[in-house]
Short mmCIF file of C-alpha atoms in Angstrom, two decimals:
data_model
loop_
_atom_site.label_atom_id
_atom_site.label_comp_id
_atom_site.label_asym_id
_atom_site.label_seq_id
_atom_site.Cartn_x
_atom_site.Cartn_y
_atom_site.Cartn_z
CA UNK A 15 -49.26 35.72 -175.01
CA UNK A 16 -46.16 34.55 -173.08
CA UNK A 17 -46.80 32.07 -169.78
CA UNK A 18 -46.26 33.16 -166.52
CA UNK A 19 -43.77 31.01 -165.80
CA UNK A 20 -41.90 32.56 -169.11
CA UNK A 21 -41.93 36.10 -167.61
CA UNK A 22 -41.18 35.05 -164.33
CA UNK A 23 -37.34 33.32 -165.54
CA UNK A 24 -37.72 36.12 -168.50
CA UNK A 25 -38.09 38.69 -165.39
CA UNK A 26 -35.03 36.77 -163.51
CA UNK A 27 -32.43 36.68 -166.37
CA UNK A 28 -32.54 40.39 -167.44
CA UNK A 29 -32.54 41.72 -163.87
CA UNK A 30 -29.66 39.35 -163.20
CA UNK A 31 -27.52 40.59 -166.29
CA UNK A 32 -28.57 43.87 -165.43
CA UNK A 33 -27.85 44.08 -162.10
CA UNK A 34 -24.12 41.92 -162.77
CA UNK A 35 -24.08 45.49 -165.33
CA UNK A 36 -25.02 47.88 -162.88
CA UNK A 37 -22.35 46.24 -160.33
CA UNK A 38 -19.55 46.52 -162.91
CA UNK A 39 -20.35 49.60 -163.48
CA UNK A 40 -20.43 50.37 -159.38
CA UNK A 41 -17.24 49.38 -159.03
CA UNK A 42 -15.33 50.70 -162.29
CA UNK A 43 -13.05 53.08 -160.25
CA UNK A 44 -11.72 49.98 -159.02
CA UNK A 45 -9.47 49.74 -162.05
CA UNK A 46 -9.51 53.04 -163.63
CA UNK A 47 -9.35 55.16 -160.15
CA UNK A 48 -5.20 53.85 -160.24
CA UNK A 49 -4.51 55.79 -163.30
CA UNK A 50 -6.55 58.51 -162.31
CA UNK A 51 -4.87 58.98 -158.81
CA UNK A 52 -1.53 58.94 -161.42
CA UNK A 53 -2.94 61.58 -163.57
CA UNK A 54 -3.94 64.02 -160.76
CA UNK A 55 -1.37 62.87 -158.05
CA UNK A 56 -3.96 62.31 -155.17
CA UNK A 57 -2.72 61.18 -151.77
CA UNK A 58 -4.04 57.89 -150.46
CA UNK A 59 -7.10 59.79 -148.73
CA UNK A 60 -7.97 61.39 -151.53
CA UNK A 61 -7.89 58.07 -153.49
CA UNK A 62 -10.32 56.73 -151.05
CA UNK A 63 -12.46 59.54 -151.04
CA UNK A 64 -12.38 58.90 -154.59
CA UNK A 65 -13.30 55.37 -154.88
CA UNK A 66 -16.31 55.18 -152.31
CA UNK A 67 -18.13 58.52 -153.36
CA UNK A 68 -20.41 56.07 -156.44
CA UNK A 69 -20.62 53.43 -153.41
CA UNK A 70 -22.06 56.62 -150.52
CA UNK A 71 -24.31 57.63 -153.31
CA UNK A 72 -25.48 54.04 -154.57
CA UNK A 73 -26.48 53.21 -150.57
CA UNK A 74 -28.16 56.15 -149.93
CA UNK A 75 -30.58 55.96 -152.37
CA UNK A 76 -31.02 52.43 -151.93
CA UNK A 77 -34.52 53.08 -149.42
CA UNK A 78 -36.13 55.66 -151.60
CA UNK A 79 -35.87 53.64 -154.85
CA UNK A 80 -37.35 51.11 -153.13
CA UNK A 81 -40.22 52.73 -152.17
CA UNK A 82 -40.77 53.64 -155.59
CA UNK A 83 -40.38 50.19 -156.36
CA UNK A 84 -43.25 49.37 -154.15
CA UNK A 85 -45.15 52.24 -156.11
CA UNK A 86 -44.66 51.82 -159.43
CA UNK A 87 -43.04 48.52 -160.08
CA UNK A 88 -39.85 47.55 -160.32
CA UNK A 89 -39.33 47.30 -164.16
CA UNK A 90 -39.56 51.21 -165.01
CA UNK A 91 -37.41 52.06 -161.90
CA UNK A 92 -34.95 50.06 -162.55
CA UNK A 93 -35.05 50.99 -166.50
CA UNK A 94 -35.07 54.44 -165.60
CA UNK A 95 -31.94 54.03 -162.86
CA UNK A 96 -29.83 52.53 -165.95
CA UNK A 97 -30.95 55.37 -168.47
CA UNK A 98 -29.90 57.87 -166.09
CA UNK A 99 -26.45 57.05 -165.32
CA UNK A 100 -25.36 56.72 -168.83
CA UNK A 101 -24.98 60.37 -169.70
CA UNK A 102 -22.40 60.30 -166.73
CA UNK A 103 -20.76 57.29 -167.15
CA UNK A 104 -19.87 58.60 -170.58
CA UNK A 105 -18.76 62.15 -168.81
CA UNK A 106 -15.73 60.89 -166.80
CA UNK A 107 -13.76 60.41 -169.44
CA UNK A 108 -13.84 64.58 -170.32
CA UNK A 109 -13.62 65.32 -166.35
CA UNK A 110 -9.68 66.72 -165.81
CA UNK A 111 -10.59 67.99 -162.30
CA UNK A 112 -10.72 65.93 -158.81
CA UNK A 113 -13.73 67.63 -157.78
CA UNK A 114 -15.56 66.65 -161.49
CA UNK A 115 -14.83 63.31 -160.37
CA UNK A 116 -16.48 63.25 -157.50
CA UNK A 117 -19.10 64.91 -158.60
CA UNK A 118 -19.76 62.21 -162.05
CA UNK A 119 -19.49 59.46 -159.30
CA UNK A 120 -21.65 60.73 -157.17
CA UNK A 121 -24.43 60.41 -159.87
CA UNK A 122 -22.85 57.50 -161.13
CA UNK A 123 -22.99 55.40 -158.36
CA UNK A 124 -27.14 55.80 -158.30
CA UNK A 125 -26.34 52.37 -160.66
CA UNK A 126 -25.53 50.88 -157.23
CA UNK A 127 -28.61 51.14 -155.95
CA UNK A 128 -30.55 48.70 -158.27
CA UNK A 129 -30.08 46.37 -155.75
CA UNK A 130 -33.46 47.45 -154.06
CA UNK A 131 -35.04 47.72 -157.22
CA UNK A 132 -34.20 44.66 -158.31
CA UNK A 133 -34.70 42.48 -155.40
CA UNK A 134 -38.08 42.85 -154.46
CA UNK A 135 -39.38 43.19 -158.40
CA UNK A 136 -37.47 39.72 -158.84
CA UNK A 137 -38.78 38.38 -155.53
CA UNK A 138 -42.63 38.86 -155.74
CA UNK A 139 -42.41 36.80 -159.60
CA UNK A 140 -41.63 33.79 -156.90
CA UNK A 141 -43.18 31.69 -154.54
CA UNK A 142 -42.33 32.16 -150.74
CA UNK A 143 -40.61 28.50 -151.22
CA UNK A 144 -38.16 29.88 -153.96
CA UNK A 145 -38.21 33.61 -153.46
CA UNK A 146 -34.56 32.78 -151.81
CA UNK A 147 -32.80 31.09 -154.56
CA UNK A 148 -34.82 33.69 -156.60
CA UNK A 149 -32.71 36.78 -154.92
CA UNK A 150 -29.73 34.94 -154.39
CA UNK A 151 -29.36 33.98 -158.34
CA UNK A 152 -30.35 38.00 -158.67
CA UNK A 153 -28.00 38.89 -156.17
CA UNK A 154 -24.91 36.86 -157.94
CA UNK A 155 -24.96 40.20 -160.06
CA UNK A 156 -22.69 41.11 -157.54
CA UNK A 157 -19.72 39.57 -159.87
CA UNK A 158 -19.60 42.24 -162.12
CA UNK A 159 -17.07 43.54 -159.78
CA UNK A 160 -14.97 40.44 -161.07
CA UNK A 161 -16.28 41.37 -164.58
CA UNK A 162 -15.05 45.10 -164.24
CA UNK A 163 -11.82 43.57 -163.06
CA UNK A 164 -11.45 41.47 -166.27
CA UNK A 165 -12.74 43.69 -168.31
CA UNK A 166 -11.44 47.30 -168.05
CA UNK A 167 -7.50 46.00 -167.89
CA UNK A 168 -8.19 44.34 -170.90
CA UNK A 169 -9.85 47.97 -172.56
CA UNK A 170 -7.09 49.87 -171.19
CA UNK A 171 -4.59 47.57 -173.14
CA UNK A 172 -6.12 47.55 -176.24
CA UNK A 173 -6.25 51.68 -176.20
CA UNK A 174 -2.64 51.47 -175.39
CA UNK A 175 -2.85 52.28 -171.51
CA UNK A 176 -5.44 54.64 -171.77
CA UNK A 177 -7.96 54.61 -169.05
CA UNK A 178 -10.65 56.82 -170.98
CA UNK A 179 -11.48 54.08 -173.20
CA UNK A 180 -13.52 52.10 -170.00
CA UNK A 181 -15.80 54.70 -169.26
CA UNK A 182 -16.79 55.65 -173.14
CA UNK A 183 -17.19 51.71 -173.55
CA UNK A 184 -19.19 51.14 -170.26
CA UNK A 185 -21.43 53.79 -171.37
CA UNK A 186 -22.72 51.96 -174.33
CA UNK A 187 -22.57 48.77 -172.66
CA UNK A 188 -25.11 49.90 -170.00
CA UNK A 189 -27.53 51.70 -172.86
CA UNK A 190 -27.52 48.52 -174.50
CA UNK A 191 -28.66 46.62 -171.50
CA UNK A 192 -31.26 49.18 -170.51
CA UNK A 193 -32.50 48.51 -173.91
CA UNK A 194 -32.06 44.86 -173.87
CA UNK A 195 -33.78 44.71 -169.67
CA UNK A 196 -36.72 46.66 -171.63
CA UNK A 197 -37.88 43.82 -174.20
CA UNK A 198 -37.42 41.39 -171.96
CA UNK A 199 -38.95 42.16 -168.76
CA UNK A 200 -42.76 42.44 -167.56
CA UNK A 201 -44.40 44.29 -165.69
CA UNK A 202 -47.43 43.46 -162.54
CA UNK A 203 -49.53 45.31 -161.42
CA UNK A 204 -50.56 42.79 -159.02
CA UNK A 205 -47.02 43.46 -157.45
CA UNK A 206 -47.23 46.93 -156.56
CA UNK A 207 -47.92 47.96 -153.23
CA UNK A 208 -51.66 49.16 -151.85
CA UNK A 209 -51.85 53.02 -153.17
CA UNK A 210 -53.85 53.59 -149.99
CA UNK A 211 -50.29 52.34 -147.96
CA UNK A 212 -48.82 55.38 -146.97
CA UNK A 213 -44.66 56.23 -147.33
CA UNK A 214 -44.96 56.99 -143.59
CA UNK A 215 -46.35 53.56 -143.00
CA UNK A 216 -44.14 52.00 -144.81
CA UNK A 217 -41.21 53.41 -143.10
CA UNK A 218 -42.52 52.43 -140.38
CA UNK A 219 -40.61 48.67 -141.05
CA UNK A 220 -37.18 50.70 -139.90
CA UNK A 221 -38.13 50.66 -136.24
CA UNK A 222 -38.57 46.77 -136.20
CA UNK A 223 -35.33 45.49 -134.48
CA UNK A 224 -35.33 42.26 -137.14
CA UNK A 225 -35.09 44.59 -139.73
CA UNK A 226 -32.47 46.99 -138.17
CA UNK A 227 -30.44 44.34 -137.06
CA UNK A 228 -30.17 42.49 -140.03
CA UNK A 229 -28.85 45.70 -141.74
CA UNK A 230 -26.62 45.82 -139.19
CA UNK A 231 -24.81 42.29 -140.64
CA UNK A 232 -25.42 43.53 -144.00
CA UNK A 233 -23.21 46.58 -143.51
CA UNK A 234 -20.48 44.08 -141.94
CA UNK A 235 -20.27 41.58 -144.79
CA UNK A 236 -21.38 43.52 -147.93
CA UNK A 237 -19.42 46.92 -146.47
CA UNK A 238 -16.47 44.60 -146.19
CA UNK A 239 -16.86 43.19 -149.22
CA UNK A 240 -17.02 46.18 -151.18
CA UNK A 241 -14.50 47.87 -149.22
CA UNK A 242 -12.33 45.28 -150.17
CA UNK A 243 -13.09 44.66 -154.12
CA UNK A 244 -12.72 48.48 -154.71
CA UNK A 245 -8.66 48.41 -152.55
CA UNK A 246 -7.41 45.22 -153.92
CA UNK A 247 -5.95 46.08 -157.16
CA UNK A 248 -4.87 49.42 -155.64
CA UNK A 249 -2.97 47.39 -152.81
CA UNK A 250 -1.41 44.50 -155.04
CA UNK A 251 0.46 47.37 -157.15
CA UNK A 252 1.50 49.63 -154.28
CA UNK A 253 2.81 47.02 -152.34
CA UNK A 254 4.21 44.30 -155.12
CA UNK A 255 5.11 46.30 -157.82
CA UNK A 256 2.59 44.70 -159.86
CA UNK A 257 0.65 45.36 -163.19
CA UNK A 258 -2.46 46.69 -163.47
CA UNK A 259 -3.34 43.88 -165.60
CA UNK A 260 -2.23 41.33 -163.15
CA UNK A 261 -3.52 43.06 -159.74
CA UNK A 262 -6.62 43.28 -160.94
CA UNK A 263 -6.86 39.72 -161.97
CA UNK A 264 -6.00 38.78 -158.55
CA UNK A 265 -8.67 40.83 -157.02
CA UNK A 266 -11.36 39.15 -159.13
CA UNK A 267 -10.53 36.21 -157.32
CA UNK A 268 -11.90 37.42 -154.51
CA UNK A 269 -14.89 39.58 -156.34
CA UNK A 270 -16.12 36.11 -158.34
CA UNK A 271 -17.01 33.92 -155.48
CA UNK A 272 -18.28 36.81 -153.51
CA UNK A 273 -21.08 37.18 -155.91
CA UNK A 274 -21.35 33.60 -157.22
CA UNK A 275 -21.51 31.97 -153.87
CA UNK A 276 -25.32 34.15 -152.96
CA UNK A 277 -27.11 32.00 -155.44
CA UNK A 278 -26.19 29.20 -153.12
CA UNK A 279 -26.65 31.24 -150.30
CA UNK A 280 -30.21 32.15 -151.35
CA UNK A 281 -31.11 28.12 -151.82
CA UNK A 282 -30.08 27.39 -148.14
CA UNK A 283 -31.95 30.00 -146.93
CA UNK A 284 -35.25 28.75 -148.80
CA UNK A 285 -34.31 25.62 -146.70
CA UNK A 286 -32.97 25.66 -143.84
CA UNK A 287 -34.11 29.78 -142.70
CA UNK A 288 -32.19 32.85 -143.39
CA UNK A 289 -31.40 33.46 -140.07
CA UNK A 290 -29.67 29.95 -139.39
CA UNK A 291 -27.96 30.63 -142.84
CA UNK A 292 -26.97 33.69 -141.86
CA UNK A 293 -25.88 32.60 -138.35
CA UNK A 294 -23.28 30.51 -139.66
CA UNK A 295 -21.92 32.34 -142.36
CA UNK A 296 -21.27 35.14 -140.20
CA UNK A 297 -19.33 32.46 -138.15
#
């Protein structure tokens, strides 16, 4: 019988590598939505219809799949999230039609919302006194943008330009993970919420003005964020002339930190308070 203190860094390394998985996989149209706005000649509004349809999708969802993270724990959600999106991962490369591609991403981008499953599942393994560093090191999954960005260039080149090589290899990369998240993961039932706690009640938490507020900064900094790792590459070829290969290099330089740098984030806040943390990186 493994130790407690095995499952809960067991628990913390496969949700991180999931999650860094899930991310990549968020943000693929990064890198292969310039070749498709080639292949199909969208306009530029088009392009960014394109590219934040898996990122609408993977918010939306984000407060019902954590309620059912609450419910049933956050090892078969999040298991289930990354079986899911495989089937349509692997579709986009067989989609010839804009309106296919929305659609696939729409599904697709349900990989963004591990976030909330991930999160609290890795969170309640903790103390209070860690539970920060605990997310934060979770939350660094966020630099499979910068792993998408070194990645798919890389597949591209190697099936001689081809962009339908990322989403065929993606596929299987995500399976495996599932797989891999599976057999080494646990499961508490000592985690889940009270059955007798209502959804209604715990909705209730979105009229607290803490709670509403803080999603308020989130939607600054991470909506920025985002926003910004899925134009980069897009905006260093349009207006240098640059490669694909070499745009999208530059752009993980700003996707690496942006997910590195929460692991530290999540430390400070464990001790010194989230909201002085938070108070100054905002500043």
């Amino acid at each position: 019988m493994k130790s407690e203190n095995y499952k809960r860094y067991s628990v913390l390394v496969s949700s991180t590598v999931s999650f860094t998985v899930c991310f990549m996989i968020w943000m693929m149209l990064a890198v292969i939505g310039v070749p498709i706005q080639k292949q199909l000649g969208l306009t530029e509004a088009q392009f960014g219809i394109l590219t934040a349809i898996p990122v609408l999708s993977g918010s939306l969802v984000r407060v019902p799949l954590g309620i059912l993270t609450d419910k049933f724990g956050g090892r078969i959600v999040l298991f289930v999230l990354m079986l899911v999106s495989v089937p349509f991962i692997f579709l986009m490369q067989y989609a010839t039609e804009y309106w296919q591609f929305l659609a696939i991403g729409l599904v697709m981008g349900l990989a963004g919302g591990s976030f909330s499953v991930g999160t609290p599942y890795v969170a309640r393994w903790f103390s209070k006194e860690q539970q920060g560093l605990a997310m934060g090191v979770f939350g660094a999954g966020n630099a499979g943008s910068a792993v998408n960005k070194l990645l798919a260039p890389v597949l591209i080149a190697a099936a001689g330009g081809s962009w339908l090589i990322v989403p065929n290899v993606y596929a299987a990369i995500m399976l495996a993970t599932a797989v891999l998240f599976w057999f080494t993961s646990y499961h508490d039932p000592k985690h889940l919420v009270d059955s007798k706690v209502s959804i209604k009640e715990q909705l209730a938490l979105m009229k607290d003005p803490g709670v509403l507020r803080y999603s308020q900064y989130y939607s600054v900094v991470f909506g920025g964020y985002v926003g910004l790792a899925l134009w980069m590459t897009h905006y260093y070829i349009g207006e240098y002339g640059m490669s694909l290969q070499t745009a999208a290099r530059l752009a993980a330089c700003f996707s690496l930190p942006g997910g590195v740098l929460r692991a530290l984030g999540g430390w400070l806040s464990d001790k010194y308070g989230a909201y002085k943390v938070t108070w100054y990186v905002m500043w």
